[in-house]
């Protein structure tokens, strides 16, 4: 099957040989070819260029020519932080917040992550997979072409493994790249557990099983007051390293506890949330970016800021200091019940003052690298799978932020096939 897309208003993120990621100040230089063409063959990108240099069509056999006038073509979104496997919505907690309770109060009363754990523990692996499959199909319809999915709502060894097996099943069912993360320290289960005893149990009893069954590409932990301390998380990350599993950490969502410096020491792949950053945290991130020791992505989750009414991650400051930034949905039933990356890109522009190309870079090339998928996703390049978004006719890429009531995505292609 061959396709030629002509008259593309702007071809975004296309490279002959893509960089692995873009540093903060480079993000605005994301490749953009105005008035472009793109050729797809057997589900892969064959070639692209500017219409001015269009070589013409030599072989018309089986060729479908598509006129993309007015439309932008982008790499499919790369969502590097989700909790897409869960058992039930938590709309009741949202209502309780509208009636005056805080997210933290609800969690302290047995709601929040503990609520999600209860419903997940009682749901079979098959039912969990069925729901997750439908959710994944739905986010793919909105343009997601690569995704990371975490466990963390199990809170028993059996249920954490159940979640990870569901993610493994999704990996084998879907052709898009999927990364699985063992969120071993997400909340302290009810009963006699303390953060320390649960962390030790995870390290000694659960992690070895997860590693031996090769169920996790990454580990994660929630470093926060009332959840896990810097020491707990550090111990978990250290133990995971011994199994060759790198970390991605939830830090500074509500409080700055020193998790940023600790995460950097452990060379995590990404530090996620970062809504509450101290000057020391910002300096540590900037110093690390300047040292050039391999990127640690600052992964901002504006859906969570929007939905919980907490600050937005100061990505402008981070990008100006050359920190590579990613944007992700944090799709989960409690703090960000949406997996729609276009909404996130829009929030990046409207709420975080990102230039359209910065927001798109954060949601594509950097999102891919923030889950180790820089060779497979996040850029348009010859030989790569044609996982692409075609926008509706737009005046400019800023329209994604400006027309905030509109869905910017018109068509999504995975392996060159329209969903
Ligand atoms: O990233 N912060 C920790 N975990 C998730 C959501 C927790 C929840 O279910 O409320 C998050 O926001
Ligand atoms: Fe999260």
Short mmCIF file of C-alpha atoms and ligand atoms in Angstrom, two decimals:
data_model
loop_
_atom_site.label_atom_id
_atom_site.label_comp_id
_atom_site.label_asym_id
_atom_site.label_seq_id
_atom_site.Cartn_x
_atom_site.Cartn_y
_atom_site.Cartn_z
CA UNK A 1 0.00 0.00 0.00
CA UNK A 2 1.38 3.39 -1.01
CA UNK A 3 0.20 6.89 -0.14
CA UNK A 4 1.33 10.31 -1.11
CA UNK A 5 0.18 13.20 1.03
CA UNK A 6 0.48 16.50 -0.82
CA UNK A 7 0.09 20.18 0.04
CA UNK A 8 0.57 19.63 3.79
CA UNK A 9 0.38 23.07 5.39
CA UNK A 10 3.09 22.13 7.89
CA UNK A 11 4.95 18.84 8.36
CA UNK A 12 6.08 18.80 12.00
CA UNK A 13 8.88 16.78 13.58
CA UNK A 14 10.20 15.27 10.32
CA UNK A 15 13.93 14.48 10.15
CA UNK A 16 16.13 12.42 7.84
CA UNK A 17 17.87 11.31 11.02
CA UNK A 18 16.03 12.48 14.13
CA UNK A 19 17.82 13.67 17.25
CA UNK A 20 17.14 11.54 20.34
CA UNK A 21 15.45 14.45 22.12
CA UNK A 22 15.47 18.25 22.26
CA UNK A 23 16.91 20.24 25.17
CA UNK A 24 14.84 23.08 26.58
CA UNK A 25 16.10 25.84 24.31
CA UNK A 26 16.09 23.54 21.28
CA UNK A 27 12.45 22.60 21.63
CA UNK A 28 11.27 25.67 19.75
CA UNK A 29 13.43 24.56 16.82
CA UNK A 30 11.40 21.39 16.30
CA UNK A 31 11.51 20.66 12.56
CA UNK A 32 8.70 22.28 10.59
CA UNK A 33 8.46 22.09 6.80
CA UNK A 34 5.84 24.40 5.37
CA UNK A 35 3.97 23.27 2.24
CA UNK A 36 5.24 19.72 2.35
CA UNK A 37 4.68 16.23 0.97
CA UNK A 38 5.01 12.86 2.66
CA UNK A 39 5.19 9.39 1.14
CA UNK A 40 4.11 6.25 3.01
CA UNK A 41 4.84 2.71 1.86
CA UNK A 42 3.79 -0.52 3.55
CA UNK A 43 2.90 1.30 6.74
CA UNK A 44 6.20 3.12 7.02
CA UNK A 45 7.44 6.59 6.20
CA UNK A 46 9.16 6.38 2.79
CA UNK A 47 10.19 9.98 2.16
CA UNK A 48 9.16 13.60 2.65
CA UNK A 49 10.10 17.07 1.54
CA UNK A 50 8.95 20.49 0.51
CA UNK A 51 6.41 20.83 -2.34
CA UNK A 52 8.82 23.22 -4.04
CA UNK A 53 11.22 20.31 -4.48
CA UNK A 54 8.57 17.65 -5.11
CA UNK A 55 10.20 15.19 -7.53
CA UNK A 56 6.90 14.17 -9.18
CA UNK A 57 5.30 10.74 -9.37
CA UNK A 58 7.10 8.10 -11.37
CA UNK A 59 5.16 5.00 -10.35
CA UNK A 60 1.38 5.45 -10.07
CA UNK A 61 0.62 1.78 -9.37
CA UNK A 62 -1.47 1.34 -6.22
CA UNK A 63 -0.80 4.91 -5.19
CA UNK A 64 -3.38 6.85 -3.20
CA UNK A 65 -2.84 10.59 -3.45
CA UNK A 66 -4.28 12.65 -0.59
CA UNK A 67 -4.60 16.42 -0.65
CA UNK A 68 -3.79 17.80 2.82
CA UNK A 69 -4.43 21.46 2.04
CA UNK A 70 -4.76 23.51 5.25
CA UNK A 71 -3.76 20.59 7.48
CA UNK A 72 -0.70 19.91 9.59
CA UNK A 73 0.86 16.46 9.88
CA UNK A 74 2.48 15.53 13.20
CA UNK A 75 4.04 12.44 14.74
CA UNK A 76 1.41 10.65 16.83
CA UNK A 77 1.45 11.83 20.46
CA UNK A 78 3.80 10.07 22.88
CA UNK A 79 2.20 9.90 26.32
CA UNK A 80 5.01 9.06 28.74
CA UNK A 81 3.02 8.96 32.01
CA UNK A 82 -0.31 7.18 32.43
CA UNK A 83 -2.18 4.98 34.87
CA UNK A 84 -4.45 3.68 32.11
CA UNK A 85 -5.10 0.33 33.81
CA UNK A 86 -7.67 0.92 36.55
CA UNK A 87 -10.88 -0.67 37.69
CA UNK A 88 -13.35 2.16 38.20
CA UNK A 89 -13.89 5.87 37.85
CA UNK A 90 -13.89 8.06 40.96
CA UNK A 91 -16.56 10.59 40.00
CA UNK A 92 -17.93 10.42 43.55
CA UNK A 93 -14.65 11.82 44.86
CA UNK A 94 -14.82 14.61 42.30
CA UNK A 95 -18.29 15.47 43.61
CA UNK A 96 -16.93 15.41 47.18
CA UNK A 97 -14.26 17.90 46.10
CA UNK A 98 -16.96 20.11 44.57
CA UNK A 99 -18.70 19.93 47.93
CA UNK A 100 -15.62 21.24 49.69
CA UNK A 101 -13.25 18.36 50.51
CA UNK A 102 -9.65 18.43 49.34
CA UNK A 103 -7.96 15.66 47.34
CA UNK A 104 -5.70 15.03 50.35
CA UNK A 105 -8.65 14.82 52.78
CA UNK A 106 -10.40 12.31 50.55
CA UNK A 107 -7.21 10.23 50.34
CA UNK A 108 -6.68 10.38 54.12
CA UNK A 109 -10.23 9.03 54.57
CA UNK A 110 -9.50 5.85 52.58
CA UNK A 111 -10.38 7.30 49.17
CA UNK A 112 -7.90 8.16 46.44
CA UNK A 113 -5.35 5.50 45.53
CA UNK A 114 -6.67 3.17 48.30
CA UNK A 115 -10.14 3.40 46.79
CA UNK A 116 -8.75 2.48 43.35
CA UNK A 117 -6.81 -0.42 44.93
CA UNK A 118 -9.98 -1.85 46.50
CA UNK A 119 -11.89 -1.89 43.23
CA UNK A 120 -8.89 -3.20 41.30
CA UNK A 121 -8.19 -6.06 43.72
CA UNK A 122 -11.71 -7.40 43.23
CA UNK A 123 -11.70 -7.21 39.43
CA UNK A 124 -10.46 -10.17 37.38
CA UNK A 125 -7.46 -9.85 35.08
CA UNK A 126 -9.74 -10.45 32.08
CA UNK A 127 -12.17 -7.68 33.05
CA UNK A 128 -9.31 -5.31 33.79
CA UNK A 129 -7.79 -6.06 30.39
CA UNK A 130 -11.10 -5.54 28.62
CA UNK A 131 -11.53 -2.07 30.15
CA UNK A 132 -7.90 -1.09 29.58
CA UNK A 133 -8.11 -2.23 25.96
CA UNK A 134 -11.13 0.00 25.32
CA UNK A 135 -9.44 2.94 27.06
CA UNK A 136 -6.30 2.46 24.98
CA UNK A 137 -8.30 2.32 21.73
CA UNK A 138 -10.02 5.52 22.75
CA UNK A 139 -6.81 7.44 23.47
CA UNK A 140 -5.35 6.18 20.18
CA UNK A 141 -8.38 7.68 18.40
CA UNK A 142 -7.35 11.04 19.89
CA UNK A 143 -3.84 10.70 18.47
CA UNK A 144 -1.72 8.74 20.93
CA UNK A 145 0.76 6.47 19.16
CA UNK A 146 3.11 5.49 22.00
CA UNK A 147 2.32 5.19 25.68
CA UNK A 148 3.71 4.33 29.09
CA UNK A 149 1.39 2.58 31.55
CA UNK A 150 1.99 2.12 35.27
CA UNK A 151 0.86 -0.40 37.84
CA UNK A 152 0.35 1.00 41.35
CA UNK A 153 -3.33 0.42 42.02
CA UNK A 154 -2.71 -3.19 43.09
CA UNK A 155 -1.14 -2.64 46.51
CA UNK A 156 -0.72 -6.39 46.99
CA UNK A 157 1.90 -8.50 45.23
CA UNK A 158 -0.80 -10.45 43.39
CA UNK A 159 -2.67 -7.38 42.20
CA UNK A 160 0.45 -5.48 41.16
CA UNK A 161 1.46 -8.51 39.07
CA UNK A 162 -2.09 -8.67 37.70
CA UNK A 163 -1.82 -5.06 36.52
CA UNK A 164 1.58 -5.64 34.96
CA UNK A 165 0.28 -8.72 33.13
CA UNK A 166 -2.57 -6.65 31.75
CA UNK A 167 0.00 -4.15 30.43
CA UNK A 168 1.99 -7.05 28.96
CA UNK A 169 -1.16 -8.28 27.22
CA UNK A 170 -1.76 -4.80 25.78
CA UNK A 171 1.83 -4.81 24.51
CA UNK A 172 1.24 -7.99 22.59
CA UNK A 173 -2.19 -6.96 21.27
CA UNK A 174 -1.33 -3.49 20.00
CA UNK A 175 1.29 -2.52 17.46
CA UNK A 176 2.07 0.85 19.03
CA UNK A 177 5.05 0.94 21.41
CA UNK A 178 3.94 0.48 25.03
CA UNK A 179 6.23 0.79 28.07
CA UNK A 180 5.29 -0.74 31.40
CA UNK A 181 6.25 0.72 34.73
CA UNK A 182 6.12 -1.03 38.09
CA UNK A 183 4.80 1.68 40.42
CA UNK A 184 5.72 -0.34 43.48
CA UNK A 185 5.51 2.46 46.04
CA UNK A 186 2.31 4.33 45.19
CA UNK A 187 0.45 4.34 48.51
CA UNK A 188 0.79 2.49 51.80
CA UNK A 189 -1.82 -0.29 51.86
CA UNK A 190 -4.32 -0.43 54.73
CA UNK A 191 -3.46 -2.71 57.64
CA UNK A 192 -0.24 -2.79 59.63
CA UNK A 193 1.97 -1.45 56.87
CA UNK A 194 4.18 1.61 57.25
CA UNK A 195 5.93 3.31 54.32
CA UNK A 196 9.18 1.59 55.40
CA UNK A 197 7.75 -1.92 55.84
CA UNK A 198 5.87 -1.70 52.53
CA UNK A 199 8.97 -0.42 50.72
CA UNK A 200 11.04 -3.29 52.16
CA UNK A 201 8.38 -5.80 51.16
CA UNK A 202 8.28 -4.40 47.63
CA UNK A 203 12.07 -4.50 47.39
CA UNK A 204 12.48 -8.01 48.80
CA UNK A 205 9.36 -9.81 47.66
CA UNK A 206 7.67 -8.08 44.73
CA UNK A 207 10.46 -6.49 42.70
CA UNK A 208 12.35 -9.80 42.22
CA UNK A 209 9.19 -11.41 40.80
CA UNK A 210 8.49 -8.44 38.55
CA UNK A 211 12.08 -8.56 37.31
CA UNK A 212 12.20 -12.33 36.80
CA UNK A 213 8.99 -12.25 34.75
CA UNK A 214 10.35 -9.21 32.84
CA UNK A 215 7.14 -7.33 33.51
CA UNK A 216 8.58 -3.83 33.90
CA UNK A 217 10.59 -1.52 31.70
CA UNK A 218 10.77 1.06 34.54
CA UNK A 219 9.96 1.47 38.20
CA UNK A 220 8.20 4.41 39.80
CA UNK A 221 7.34 5.67 43.28
CA UNK A 222 5.25 8.47 44.78
CA UNK A 223 7.59 10.65 46.85
CA UNK A 224 5.19 12.72 48.93
CA UNK A 225 4.06 13.50 52.45
CA UNK A 226 1.74 10.75 53.63
CA UNK A 227 3.08 8.40 50.95
CA UNK A 228 6.82 7.61 50.59
CA UNK A 229 9.81 9.53 51.93
CA UNK A 230 12.94 10.44 50.00
CA UNK A 231 14.72 7.59 51.83
CA UNK A 232 12.05 5.03 50.97
CA UNK A 233 12.09 6.00 47.31
CA UNK A 234 15.87 6.08 47.22
CA UNK A 235 16.01 2.54 48.62
CA UNK A 236 13.51 1.33 46.00
CA UNK A 237 15.36 3.01 43.13
CA UNK A 238 18.68 1.60 44.36
CA UNK A 239 17.24 -1.92 44.57
CA UNK A 240 15.71 -1.60 41.09
CA UNK A 241 19.05 -0.56 39.65
CA UNK A 242 20.48 -3.88 40.82
CA UNK A 243 17.89 -5.51 38.51
CA UNK A 244 18.84 -3.08 35.73
CA UNK A 245 15.51 -1.29 35.87
CA UNK A 246 15.62 2.47 35.71
CA UNK A 247 13.34 4.85 37.58
CA UNK A 248 10.71 7.44 36.71
CA UNK A 249 9.48 9.21 39.83
CA UNK A 250 6.38 11.11 41.00
CA UNK A 251 7.95 14.06 42.84
CA UNK A 252 6.97 17.50 44.12
CA UNK A 253 3.25 17.15 43.36
CA UNK A 254 2.13 18.77 46.63
CA UNK A 255 5.37 19.23 48.60
CA UNK A 256 9.05 19.66 47.82
CA UNK A 257 10.75 17.03 49.97
CA UNK A 258 14.12 16.75 48.23
CA UNK A 259 12.99 14.11 45.76
CA UNK A 260 14.40 16.03 42.79
CA UNK A 261 18.02 15.86 43.98
CA UNK A 262 17.54 12.24 45.03
CA UNK A 263 16.08 11.31 41.63
CA UNK A 264 18.94 13.03 39.82
CA UNK A 265 21.44 11.11 41.96
CA UNK A 266 19.78 7.90 40.87
CA UNK A 267 19.86 8.99 37.19
CA UNK A 268 16.17 8.46 36.74
CA UNK A 269 14.87 8.82 33.21
CA UNK A 270 12.22 11.35 34.20
CA UNK A 271 11.04 13.39 37.14
CA UNK A 272 7.29 13.72 36.87
CA UNK A 273 4.79 16.27 38.26
CA UNK A 274 7.13 19.01 39.65
CA UNK A 275 4.24 21.35 40.44
CA UNK A 276 5.96 22.55 43.64
CA UNK A 277 9.57 23.41 42.88
CA UNK A 278 11.95 25.19 45.24
CA UNK A 279 14.86 27.26 43.98
CA UNK A 280 17.17 24.40 44.99
CA UNK A 281 15.14 21.98 42.89
CA UNK A 282 15.23 24.25 39.86
CA UNK A 283 18.97 24.80 40.31
CA UNK A 284 19.58 21.06 40.60
CA UNK A 285 17.62 20.39 37.39
CA UNK A 286 19.42 23.20 35.55
CA UNK A 287 22.86 22.11 36.80
CA UNK A 288 22.16 18.57 35.68
CA UNK A 289 21.03 19.74 32.24
CA UNK A 290 24.21 21.84 31.88
CA UNK A 291 26.45 18.95 32.93
CA UNK A 292 25.21 17.04 29.87
CA UNK A 293 25.29 13.64 31.61
CA UNK A 294 22.39 12.26 29.64
CA UNK A 295 18.93 13.70 29.87
CA UNK A 296 16.62 13.56 32.86
CA UNK A 297 13.24 14.69 31.55
CA UNK A 298 11.03 17.04 33.51
CA UNK A 299 7.64 15.56 32.76
CA UNK A 300 4.84 18.05 33.35
CA UNK A 301 1.30 16.81 33.84
CA UNK A 302 -0.98 19.80 33.30
CA UNK A 303 -4.13 17.65 33.31
CA UNK A 304 -3.47 17.02 37.00
CA UNK A 305 -2.87 20.73 37.70
CA UNK A 306 -6.08 21.59 35.88
CA UNK A 307 -8.21 18.92 37.51
CA UNK A 308 -6.93 19.34 41.07
CA UNK A 309 -6.44 23.10 40.88
CA UNK A 310 -2.78 22.90 41.88
CA UNK A 311 0.07 24.95 40.31
CA UNK A 312 1.30 24.21 36.82
CA UNK A 313 4.90 23.02 36.50
CA UNK A 314 7.12 26.05 35.71
CA UNK A 315 8.26 24.63 32.39
CA UNK A 316 9.13 28.05 30.96
CA UNK A 317 11.88 28.44 33.59
CA UNK A 318 13.04 24.86 33.04
CA UNK A 319 13.14 25.13 29.25
CA UNK A 320 14.97 28.45 29.37
CA UNK A 321 17.61 26.67 31.48
CA UNK A 322 17.87 23.91 28.86
CA UNK A 323 16.08 21.20 30.83
CA UNK A 324 14.36 18.81 28.39
CA UNK A 325 10.62 18.90 29.07
CA UNK A 326 7.98 16.30 28.27
CA UNK A 327 4.21 16.65 28.53
CA UNK A 328 1.99 13.71 29.46
CA UNK A 329 -1.60 13.09 30.52
CA UNK A 330 -1.14 11.27 33.87
CA UNK A 331 -4.38 9.57 32.79
CA UNK A 332 -5.87 8.13 36.00
CA UNK A 333 -9.27 8.08 37.73
CA UNK A 334 -8.35 10.42 40.58
CA UNK A 335 -6.17 13.35 39.60
CA UNK A 336 -6.39 13.47 35.79
CA UNK A 337 -9.24 11.49 34.26
CA UNK A 338 -8.36 12.22 30.62
CA UNK A 339 -5.99 10.53 28.23
CA UNK A 340 -6.42 13.12 25.49
CA UNK A 341 -2.96 14.48 24.64
CA UNK A 342 -4.34 17.29 22.47
CA UNK A 343 -5.92 18.76 25.63
CA UNK A 344 -2.52 18.53 27.32
CA UNK A 345 -0.71 20.27 24.46
CA UNK A 346 -3.36 22.96 24.57
CA UNK A 347 -2.84 23.42 28.34
CA UNK A 348 0.91 23.57 27.69
CA UNK A 349 0.29 26.62 25.53
CA UNK A 350 -2.51 28.32 27.44
CA UNK A 351 -1.48 27.61 31.02
CA UNK A 352 2.27 27.08 30.79
CA UNK A 353 3.21 29.61 28.11
CA UNK A 354 4.78 27.05 25.83
CA UNK A 355 5.29 28.02 22.19
CA UNK A 356 3.29 25.66 19.94
CA UNK A 357 6.47 23.96 18.73
CA UNK A 358 7.72 23.57 22.32
CA UNK A 359 4.44 22.00 23.42
CA UNK A 360 4.41 19.65 20.43
CA UNK A 361 8.08 18.72 20.96
CA UNK A 362 7.26 17.94 24.60
CA UNK A 363 4.38 15.71 23.53
CA UNK A 364 6.20 13.89 20.73
CA UNK A 365 10.00 13.65 20.47
CA UNK A 366 10.68 14.31 24.17
CA UNK A 367 7.71 12.23 25.29
CA UNK A 368 9.13 9.31 23.30
CA UNK A 369 12.61 9.74 24.79
CA UNK A 370 11.11 10.04 28.29
CA UNK A 371 10.04 6.40 27.87
CA UNK A 372 13.16 5.23 26.07
CA UNK A 373 11.42 5.10 22.69
CA UNK A 374 13.53 7.67 20.86
CA UNK A 375 14.39 5.22 18.07
CA UNK A 376 10.79 4.14 17.51
CA UNK A 377 8.42 7.03 18.09
CA UNK A 378 8.05 10.78 18.41
CA UNK A 379 9.53 11.81 15.04
CA UNK A 380 8.71 11.36 11.38
CA UNK A 381 11.66 9.73 9.62
CA UNK A 382 12.26 7.38 6.70
CA UNK A 383 11.75 3.76 7.73
CA UNK A 384 9.78 4.53 10.86
CA UNK A 385 6.20 3.32 11.32
CA UNK A 386 3.72 5.82 9.88
CA UNK A 387 2.12 6.69 13.22
CA UNK A 388 0.77 10.09 12.40
CA UNK A 389 -1.78 12.76 13.18
CA UNK A 390 -3.47 14.79 10.45
CA UNK A 391 -5.04 17.91 11.92
CA UNK A 392 -8.22 19.59 10.86
CA UNK A 393 -7.59 22.67 8.72
CA UNK A 394 -5.85 25.10 11.10
CA UNK A 395 -4.76 28.72 10.67
CA UNK A 396 -1.55 27.85 12.50
CA UNK A 397 -0.27 25.43 15.15
CA UNK A 398 -1.24 28.00 17.80
CA UNK A 399 -4.87 27.20 16.89
CA UNK A 400 -4.47 23.99 18.94
CA UNK A 401 -4.28 26.25 22.01
CA UNK A 402 -6.41 29.10 20.76
CA UNK A 403 -9.50 27.16 19.67
CA UNK A 404 -9.64 25.39 22.99
CA UNK A 405 -13.13 24.05 22.45
CA UNK A 406 -12.17 22.27 19.23
CA UNK A 407 -10.63 18.85 18.73
CA UNK A 408 -7.59 19.61 16.50
CA UNK A 409 -7.08 16.01 15.33
CA UNK A 410 -8.93 15.03 12.16
CA UNK A 411 -7.37 11.65 11.40
CA UNK A 412 -4.99 9.29 13.15
CA UNK A 413 -2.83 6.76 11.29
CA UNK A 414 -1.10 3.82 12.93
CA UNK A 415 1.25 1.82 10.70
CA UNK A 416 -0.13 3.83 7.81
CA UNK A 417 -3.71 2.71 8.45
CA UNK A 418 -6.37 5.19 9.46
CA UNK A 419 -8.03 4.32 12.79
O1 LIG B 1 0.11 10.85 39.31
N1 LIG B 1 0.31 11.16 42.45
C1 LIG B 1 0.15 9.99 42.46
N2 LIG B 1 -0.49 9.20 41.64
C2 LIG B 1 -1.35 9.58 40.56
C3 LIG B 1 -2.80 9.57 40.82
C4 LIG B 1 -3.29 9.05 42.05
C5 LIG B 1 -4.77 8.88 42.15
O2 LIG B 1 -5.28 7.84 41.75
O3 LIG B 1 -5.46 9.79 42.67
C6 LIG B 1 -0.90 10.88 39.98
O4 LIG B 1 -1.52 11.93 40.15
FE1 LIG B 2 0.90 9.72 37.90
#
